[in-house]
Short mmCIF file of C-alpha atoms (C1' of nucleotides) in Angstrom, two decimals:
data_model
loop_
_atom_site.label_atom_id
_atom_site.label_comp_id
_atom_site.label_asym_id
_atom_site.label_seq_id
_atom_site.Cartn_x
_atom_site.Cartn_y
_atom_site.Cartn_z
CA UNK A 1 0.00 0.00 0.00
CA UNK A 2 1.07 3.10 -1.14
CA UNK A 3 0.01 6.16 0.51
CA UNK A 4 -0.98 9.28 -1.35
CA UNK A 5 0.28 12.79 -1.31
CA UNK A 6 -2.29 14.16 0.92
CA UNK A 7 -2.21 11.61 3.27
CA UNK A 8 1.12 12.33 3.52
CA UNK A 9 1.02 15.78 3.47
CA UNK A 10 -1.18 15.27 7.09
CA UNK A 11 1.43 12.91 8.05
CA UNK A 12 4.14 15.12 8.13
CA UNK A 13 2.48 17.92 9.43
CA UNK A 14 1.47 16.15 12.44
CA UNK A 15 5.23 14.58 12.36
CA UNK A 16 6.50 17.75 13.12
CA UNK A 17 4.43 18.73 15.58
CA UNK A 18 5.22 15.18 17.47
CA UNK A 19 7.14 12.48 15.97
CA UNK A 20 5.39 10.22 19.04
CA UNK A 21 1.96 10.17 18.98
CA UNK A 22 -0.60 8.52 21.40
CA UNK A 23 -3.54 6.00 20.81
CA UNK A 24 -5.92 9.15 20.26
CA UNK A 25 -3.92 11.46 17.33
CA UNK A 26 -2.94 7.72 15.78
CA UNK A 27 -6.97 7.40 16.10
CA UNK A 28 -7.94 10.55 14.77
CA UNK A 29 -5.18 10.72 11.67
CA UNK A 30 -6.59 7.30 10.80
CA UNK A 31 -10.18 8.37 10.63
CA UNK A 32 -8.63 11.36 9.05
CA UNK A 33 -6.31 9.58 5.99
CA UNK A 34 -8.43 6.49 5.70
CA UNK A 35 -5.61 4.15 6.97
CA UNK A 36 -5.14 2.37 9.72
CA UNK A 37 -3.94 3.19 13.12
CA UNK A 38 -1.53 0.13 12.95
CA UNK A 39 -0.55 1.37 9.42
CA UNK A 40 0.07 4.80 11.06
CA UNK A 41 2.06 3.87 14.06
CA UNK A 42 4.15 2.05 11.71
CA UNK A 43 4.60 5.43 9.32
CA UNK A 44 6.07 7.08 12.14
CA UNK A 45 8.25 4.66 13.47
CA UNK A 46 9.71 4.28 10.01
CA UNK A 47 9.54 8.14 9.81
CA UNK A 48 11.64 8.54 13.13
CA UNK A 49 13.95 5.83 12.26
CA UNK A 50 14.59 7.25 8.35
CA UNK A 51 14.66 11.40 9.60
CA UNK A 52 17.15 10.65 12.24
CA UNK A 53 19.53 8.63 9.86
CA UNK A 54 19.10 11.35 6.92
CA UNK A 55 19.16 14.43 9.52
CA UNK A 56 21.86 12.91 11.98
CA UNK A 57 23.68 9.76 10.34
CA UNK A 58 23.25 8.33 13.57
CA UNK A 59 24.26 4.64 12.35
CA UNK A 60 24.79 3.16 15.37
CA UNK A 61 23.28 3.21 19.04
CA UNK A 62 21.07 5.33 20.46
CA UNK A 63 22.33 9.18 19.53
CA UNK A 64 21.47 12.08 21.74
CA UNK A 65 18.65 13.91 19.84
CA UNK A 66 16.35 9.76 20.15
CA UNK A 67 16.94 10.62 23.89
CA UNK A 68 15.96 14.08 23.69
CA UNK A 69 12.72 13.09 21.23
CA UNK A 70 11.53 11.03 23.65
CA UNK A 71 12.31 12.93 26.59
CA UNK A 72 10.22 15.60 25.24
CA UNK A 73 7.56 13.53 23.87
CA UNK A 74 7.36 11.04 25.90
CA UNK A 75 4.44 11.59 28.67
CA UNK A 76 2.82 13.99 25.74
CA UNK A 77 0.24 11.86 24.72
CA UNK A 78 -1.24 8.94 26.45
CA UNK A 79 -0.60 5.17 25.50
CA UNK A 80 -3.31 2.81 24.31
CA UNK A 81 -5.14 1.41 26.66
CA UNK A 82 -4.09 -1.98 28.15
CA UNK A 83 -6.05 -4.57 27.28
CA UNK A 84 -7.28 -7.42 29.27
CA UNK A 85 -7.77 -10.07 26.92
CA UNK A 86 -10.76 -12.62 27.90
CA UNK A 87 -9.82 -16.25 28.36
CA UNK A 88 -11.90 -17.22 25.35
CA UNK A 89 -9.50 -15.08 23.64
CA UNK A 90 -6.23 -16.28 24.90
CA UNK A 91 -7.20 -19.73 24.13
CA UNK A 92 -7.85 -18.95 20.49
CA UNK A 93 -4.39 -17.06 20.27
CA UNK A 94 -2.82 -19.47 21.79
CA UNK A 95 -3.81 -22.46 19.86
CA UNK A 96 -3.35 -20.40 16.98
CA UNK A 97 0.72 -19.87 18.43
CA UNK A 98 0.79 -23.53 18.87
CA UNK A 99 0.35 -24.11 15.54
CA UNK A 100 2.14 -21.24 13.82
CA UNK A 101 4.78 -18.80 15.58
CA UNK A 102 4.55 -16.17 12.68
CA UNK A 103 1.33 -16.04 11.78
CA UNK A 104 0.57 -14.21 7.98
CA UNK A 105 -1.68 -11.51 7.11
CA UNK A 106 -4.42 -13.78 5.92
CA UNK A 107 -4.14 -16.29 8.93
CA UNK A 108 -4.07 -12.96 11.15
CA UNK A 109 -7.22 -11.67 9.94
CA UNK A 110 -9.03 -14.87 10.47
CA UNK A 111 -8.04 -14.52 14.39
CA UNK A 112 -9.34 -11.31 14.31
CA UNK A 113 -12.32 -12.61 13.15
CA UNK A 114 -12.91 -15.52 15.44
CA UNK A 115 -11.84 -13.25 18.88
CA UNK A 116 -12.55 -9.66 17.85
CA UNK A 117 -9.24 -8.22 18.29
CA UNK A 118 -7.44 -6.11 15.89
CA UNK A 119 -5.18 -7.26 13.88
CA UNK A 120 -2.33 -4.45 15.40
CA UNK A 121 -2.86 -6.34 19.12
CA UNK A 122 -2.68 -9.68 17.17
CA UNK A 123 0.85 -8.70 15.83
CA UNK A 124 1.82 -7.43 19.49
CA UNK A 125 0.47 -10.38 21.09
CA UNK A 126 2.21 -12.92 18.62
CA UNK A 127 5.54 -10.79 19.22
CA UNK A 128 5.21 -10.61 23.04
CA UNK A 129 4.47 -14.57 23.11
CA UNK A 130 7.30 -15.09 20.93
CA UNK A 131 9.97 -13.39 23.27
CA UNK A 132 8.45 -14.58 26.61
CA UNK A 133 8.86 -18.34 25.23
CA UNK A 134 12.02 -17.94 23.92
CA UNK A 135 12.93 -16.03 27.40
CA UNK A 136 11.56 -19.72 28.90
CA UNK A 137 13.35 -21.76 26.72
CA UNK A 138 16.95 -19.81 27.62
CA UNK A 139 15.96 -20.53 31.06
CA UNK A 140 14.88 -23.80 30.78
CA UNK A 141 17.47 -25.10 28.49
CA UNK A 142 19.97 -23.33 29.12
CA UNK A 143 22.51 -26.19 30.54
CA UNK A 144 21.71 -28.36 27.70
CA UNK A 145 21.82 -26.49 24.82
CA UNK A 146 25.32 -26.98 23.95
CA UNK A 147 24.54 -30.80 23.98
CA UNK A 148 21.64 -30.65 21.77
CA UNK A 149 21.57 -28.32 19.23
CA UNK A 150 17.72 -28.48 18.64
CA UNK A 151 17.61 -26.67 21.86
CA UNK A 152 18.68 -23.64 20.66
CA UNK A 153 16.99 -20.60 21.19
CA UNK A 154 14.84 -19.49 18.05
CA UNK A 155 14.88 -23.36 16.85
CA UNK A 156 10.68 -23.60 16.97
CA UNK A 157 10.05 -19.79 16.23
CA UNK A 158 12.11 -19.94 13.39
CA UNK A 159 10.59 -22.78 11.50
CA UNK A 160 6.59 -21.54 11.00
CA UNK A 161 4.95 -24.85 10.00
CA UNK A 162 3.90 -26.44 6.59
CA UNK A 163 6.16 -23.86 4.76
CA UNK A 164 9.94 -24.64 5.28
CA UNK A 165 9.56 -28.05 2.88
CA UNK A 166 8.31 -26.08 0.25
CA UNK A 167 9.49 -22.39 0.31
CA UNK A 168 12.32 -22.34 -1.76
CA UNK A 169 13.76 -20.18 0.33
CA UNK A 170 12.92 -22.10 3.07
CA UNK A 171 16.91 -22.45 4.96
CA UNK A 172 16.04 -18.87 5.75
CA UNK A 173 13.71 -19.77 8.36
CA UNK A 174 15.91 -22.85 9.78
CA UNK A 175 17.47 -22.62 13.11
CA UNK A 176 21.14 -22.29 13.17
CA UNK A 177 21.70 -25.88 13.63
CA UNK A 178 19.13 -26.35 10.90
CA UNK A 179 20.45 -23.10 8.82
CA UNK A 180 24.32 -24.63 8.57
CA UNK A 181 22.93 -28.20 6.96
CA UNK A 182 20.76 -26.81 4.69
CA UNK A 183 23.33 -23.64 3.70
CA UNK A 184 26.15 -26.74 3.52
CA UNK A 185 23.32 -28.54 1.15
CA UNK A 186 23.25 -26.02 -1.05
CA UNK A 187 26.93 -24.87 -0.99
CA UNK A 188 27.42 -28.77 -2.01
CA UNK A 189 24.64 -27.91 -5.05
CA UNK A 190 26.02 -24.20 -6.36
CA UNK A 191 29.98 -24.01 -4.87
CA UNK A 192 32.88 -25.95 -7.38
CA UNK A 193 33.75 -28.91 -6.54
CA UNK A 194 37.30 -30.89 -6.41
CA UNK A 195 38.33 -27.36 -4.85
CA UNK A 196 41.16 -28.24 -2.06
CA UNK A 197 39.32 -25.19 -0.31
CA UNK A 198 36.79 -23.83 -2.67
CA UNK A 199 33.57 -22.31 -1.66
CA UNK A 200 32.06 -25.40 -0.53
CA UNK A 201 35.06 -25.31 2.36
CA UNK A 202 34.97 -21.70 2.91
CA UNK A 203 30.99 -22.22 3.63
CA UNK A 204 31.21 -24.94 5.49
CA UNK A 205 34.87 -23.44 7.71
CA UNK A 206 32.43 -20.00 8.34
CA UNK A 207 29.41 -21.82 9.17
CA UNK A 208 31.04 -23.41 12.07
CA UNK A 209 31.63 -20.01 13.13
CA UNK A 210 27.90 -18.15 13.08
CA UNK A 211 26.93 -17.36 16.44
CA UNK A 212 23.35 -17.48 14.95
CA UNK A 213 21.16 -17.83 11.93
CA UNK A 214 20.69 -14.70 9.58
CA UNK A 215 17.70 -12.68 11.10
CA UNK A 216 14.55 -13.56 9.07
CA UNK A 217 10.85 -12.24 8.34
CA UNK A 218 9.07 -15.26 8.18
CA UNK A 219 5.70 -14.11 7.30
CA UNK A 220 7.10 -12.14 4.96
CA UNK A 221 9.05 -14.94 3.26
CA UNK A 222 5.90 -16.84 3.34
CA UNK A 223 3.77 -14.35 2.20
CA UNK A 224 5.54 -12.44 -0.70
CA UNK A 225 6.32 -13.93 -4.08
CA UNK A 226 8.47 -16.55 -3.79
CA UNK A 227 11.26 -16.86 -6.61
CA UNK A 228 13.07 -19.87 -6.80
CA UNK A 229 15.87 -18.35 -9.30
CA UNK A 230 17.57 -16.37 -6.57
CA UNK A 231 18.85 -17.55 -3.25
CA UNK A 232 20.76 -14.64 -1.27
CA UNK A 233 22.93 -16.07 0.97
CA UNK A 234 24.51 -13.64 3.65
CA UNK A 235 27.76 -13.86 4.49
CA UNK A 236 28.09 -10.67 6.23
CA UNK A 237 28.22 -12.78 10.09
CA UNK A 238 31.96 -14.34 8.70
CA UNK A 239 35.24 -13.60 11.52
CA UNK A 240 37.48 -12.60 8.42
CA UNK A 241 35.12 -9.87 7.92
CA UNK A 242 34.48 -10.55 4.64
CA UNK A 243 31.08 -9.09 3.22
CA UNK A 244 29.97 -11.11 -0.03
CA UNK A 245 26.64 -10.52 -0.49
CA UNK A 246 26.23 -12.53 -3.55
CA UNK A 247 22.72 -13.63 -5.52
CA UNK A 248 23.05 -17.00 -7.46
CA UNK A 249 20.90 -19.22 -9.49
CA UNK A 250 19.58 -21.87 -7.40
CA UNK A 251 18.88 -23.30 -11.08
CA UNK A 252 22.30 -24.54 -11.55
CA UNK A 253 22.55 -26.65 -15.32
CA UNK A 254 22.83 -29.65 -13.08
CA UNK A 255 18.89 -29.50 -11.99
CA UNK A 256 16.01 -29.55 -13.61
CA UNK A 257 14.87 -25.34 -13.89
CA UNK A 258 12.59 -24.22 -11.36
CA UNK A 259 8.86 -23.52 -13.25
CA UNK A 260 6.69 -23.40 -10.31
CA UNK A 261 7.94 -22.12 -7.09
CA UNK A 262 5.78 -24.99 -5.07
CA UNK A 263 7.43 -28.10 -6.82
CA UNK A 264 10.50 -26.94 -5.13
CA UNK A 265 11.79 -28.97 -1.93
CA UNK A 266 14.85 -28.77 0.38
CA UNK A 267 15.67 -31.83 -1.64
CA UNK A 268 16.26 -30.41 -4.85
CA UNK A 269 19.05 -28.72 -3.72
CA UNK A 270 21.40 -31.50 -5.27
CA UNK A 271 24.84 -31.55 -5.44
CA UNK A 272 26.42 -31.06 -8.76
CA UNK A 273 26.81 -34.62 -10.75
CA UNK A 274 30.35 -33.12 -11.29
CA UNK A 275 30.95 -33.40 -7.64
CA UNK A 276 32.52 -36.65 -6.76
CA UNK A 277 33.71 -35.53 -3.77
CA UNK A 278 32.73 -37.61 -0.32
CA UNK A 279 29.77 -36.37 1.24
CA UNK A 280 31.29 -33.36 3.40
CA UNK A 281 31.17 -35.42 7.17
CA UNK A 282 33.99 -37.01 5.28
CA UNK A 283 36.33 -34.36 5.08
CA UNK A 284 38.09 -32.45 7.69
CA UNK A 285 36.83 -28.60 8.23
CA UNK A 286 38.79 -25.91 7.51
CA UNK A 287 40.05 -23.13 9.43
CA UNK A 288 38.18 -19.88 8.02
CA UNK A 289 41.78 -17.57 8.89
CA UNK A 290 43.46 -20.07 6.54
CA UNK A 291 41.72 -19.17 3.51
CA UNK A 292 43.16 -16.75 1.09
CA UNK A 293 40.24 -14.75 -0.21
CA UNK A 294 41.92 -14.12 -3.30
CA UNK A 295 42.61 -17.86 -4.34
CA UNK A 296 38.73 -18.22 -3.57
CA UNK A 297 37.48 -15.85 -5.33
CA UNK A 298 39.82 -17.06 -8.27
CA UNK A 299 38.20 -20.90 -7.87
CA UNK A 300 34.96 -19.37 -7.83
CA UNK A 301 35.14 -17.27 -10.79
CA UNK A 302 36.73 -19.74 -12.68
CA UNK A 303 33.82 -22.25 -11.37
CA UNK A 304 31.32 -20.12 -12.54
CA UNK A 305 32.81 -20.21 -15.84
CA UNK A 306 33.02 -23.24 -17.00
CA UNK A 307 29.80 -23.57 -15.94
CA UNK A 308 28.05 -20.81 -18.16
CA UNK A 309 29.86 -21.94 -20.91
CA UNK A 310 28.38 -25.48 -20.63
CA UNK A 311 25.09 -24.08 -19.68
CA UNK A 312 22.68 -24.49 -22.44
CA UNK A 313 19.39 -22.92 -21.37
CA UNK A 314 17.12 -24.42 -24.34
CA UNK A 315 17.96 -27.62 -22.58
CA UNK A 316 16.33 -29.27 -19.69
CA UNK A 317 19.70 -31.06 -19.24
CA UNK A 318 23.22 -30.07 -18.88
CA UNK A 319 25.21 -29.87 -21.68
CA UNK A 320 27.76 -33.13 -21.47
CA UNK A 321 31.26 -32.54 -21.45
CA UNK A 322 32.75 -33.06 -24.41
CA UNK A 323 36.15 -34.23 -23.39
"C1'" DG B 1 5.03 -8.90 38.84
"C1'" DC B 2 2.83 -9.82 34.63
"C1'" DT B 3 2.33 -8.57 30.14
"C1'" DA B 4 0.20 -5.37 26.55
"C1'" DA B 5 2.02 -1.56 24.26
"C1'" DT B 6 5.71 0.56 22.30
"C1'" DC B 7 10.40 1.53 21.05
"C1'" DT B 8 14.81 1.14 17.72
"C1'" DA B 9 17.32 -0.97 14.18
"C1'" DA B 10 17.63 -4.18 10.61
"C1'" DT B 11 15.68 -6.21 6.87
"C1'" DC B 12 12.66 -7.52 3.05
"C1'" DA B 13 9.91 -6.98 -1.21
"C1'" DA B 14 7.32 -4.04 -4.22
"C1'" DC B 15 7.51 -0.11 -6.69
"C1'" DC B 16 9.43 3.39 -9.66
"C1'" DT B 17 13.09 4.57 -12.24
"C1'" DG B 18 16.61 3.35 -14.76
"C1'" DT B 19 20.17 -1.38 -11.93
"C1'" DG B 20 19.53 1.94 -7.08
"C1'" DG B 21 16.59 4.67 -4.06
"C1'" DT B 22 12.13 4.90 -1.62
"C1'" DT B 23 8.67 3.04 1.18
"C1'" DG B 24 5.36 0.07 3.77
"C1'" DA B 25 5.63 -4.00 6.45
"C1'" DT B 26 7.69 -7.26 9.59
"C1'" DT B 27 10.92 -8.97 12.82
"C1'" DA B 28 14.15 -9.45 17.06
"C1'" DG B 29 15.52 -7.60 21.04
"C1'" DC B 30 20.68 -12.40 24.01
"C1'" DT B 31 23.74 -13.27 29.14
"C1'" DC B 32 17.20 -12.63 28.30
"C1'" DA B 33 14.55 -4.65 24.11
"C1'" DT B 34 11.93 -0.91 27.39
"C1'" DT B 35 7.78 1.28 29.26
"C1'" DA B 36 3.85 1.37 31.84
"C1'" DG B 37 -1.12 -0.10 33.15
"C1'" DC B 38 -3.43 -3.26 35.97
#
DNA sequence: GCTAATCTAATCAACCTGTGGTTGATTAGCTCATTAGC
């Protein structure tokens, strides 16, 4: 949703007269624009966030004119109302949690149908349930975690049900434990082989070394158009301080190309028939430090190579090699 | 004290314009985000 120039105009003006605004301006500029109140609490938290990095470059922490906003706004204009959710309510929610951590827009409004709550307390409710069982988990688990690495914190919250299998996307959502299998899958399906410490290594060396998956937007993933041509894999988390953000084909000429986004499953993420490598439990991990980045970046350029110039795109199957 | 409401920062995808910037939406928060009503 795009919002038009006068709705924007009254934005702004009421941005500058307070970039914080309580439960009853949010109310009235929604009956006032035609938008929701959810919709405009989020324009001016985007707002504050956006004028503060253009006005102050204030990349990191909290800089002194956030204090002083807040400060000065801050006991301006009354909060929303707490709600007391009924039990009939809770139950619903909570069933609805049990089934689905990140719930999308179109599951969302059908809990606001069933209980009557809007779908801006649905989104605060999911995110408050969200934190307080992770905060149980860390307390619960917290001795055992380094034992079994399904125990990690985030492990449930980041896998919403019934999507992961088929969103091609879907290692995004994994838990770390989860994320480095599927991200070592798939560096086995798009990363050279026969490399003494190609790509494949490099992934699979850095992996070890994520504190934590890459942060994700489930809902979002589940609810935006879903492309299986383009897997971005973040690298950004690696010690040597490397950044690659790189976009590749997840339609390498060794698989079949991706036509419909829901025939896709973890599973076609296959290694390359040129690999003949051992599966990688075989082979000992490398050191991350050890790896020129040069000399990688050479293997995977040439890599990439030789495959475009086998790839034939008119064909279902790889070109053979000729020699 | 519990927990709904709200915050910031980061991130994503769609859109528009021209391959990058803008914008609305969504998420985590980590030795467990903060604030504040009940």
């Amino acid at each position: 949703m795009i919002l038009n120039e006068s709705q924007k105009d009254i934005l702004n003006e009421w941005f500058e007269k307070n970039p914080y605004p309580g439960i009853d301006t949010r109310d009235y500029l929604a009956k006032v624009t035609g938008i929701s109140e959810f919709q405009i609490l989020t324009w001016f938290q985007n707002q504050r966030t956006r004028r503060r990095r253009q006005k102050y470059k204030c990349n990191f922490g909290k800089c002194q004119t956030q204090v002083q906003d807040k400060l000065q706004f801050k006991h301006e204009e009354a909060r929303q109302i707490r709600t007391n959710f009924t039990r009939s309510q809770i139950k619903t929610l909570t069933q609805a949690h049990d089934k689905n951590h990140f719930p999308g827009i179109a599951a969302r409004k059908q809990l606001a149908k069933q209980t009557g709550i809007s779908d801006k307390k649905i989104v605060g409710w999911f995110l408050n349930q969200r934190a307080w069982h992770q905060h149980q988990r860390i307390g619960e688990t917290s001795g055992s975690m380094a034992e079994d690495p399904h125990q990690i914190p985030h492990a449930s919250d980041q896998l919403p049900p019934n999507n992961h299998s088929t969103n091609p996307n879907s290692f995004r959502h994994l838990s770390p434990s989860n994320a480095v299998i599927s991200k070592q899958s798939l560096a086995s399906a798009l990363f050279p082989p026969l490399t003494p410490f190609g790509p494949q290594d490099f992934f699979r060396g850095s992996m070890s070394q994520f504190p934590r998956a890459k942060r994700v937007q489930p809902s979002q993933a589940v609810q935006r158009r879903e492309n299986c041509h383009v897997v971005s894999i973040d690298t950004t988390r690696l010690s040597m301080g490397m950044t690659l953000g790189v976009k590749i084909p997840l339609c390498t000429p060794n698989q079949r190309q991706c036509q419909d986004p829901s025939e896709h499953t973890g599973s076609e993420i296959l290694p390359s028939k040129h690999s003949t490598q051992p599966p990688p439990d075989s082979q000992q991990w490398l050191d991350l430090g050890q790896i020129d980045p040069h000399l990688f970046l050479q293997h995977w350029d040439e890599w990439l190579q030789s495959v475009i110039a086998e790839w034939d795109p008119c064909e279902r199957t790889p070109v053979s090699r000729k020699n």
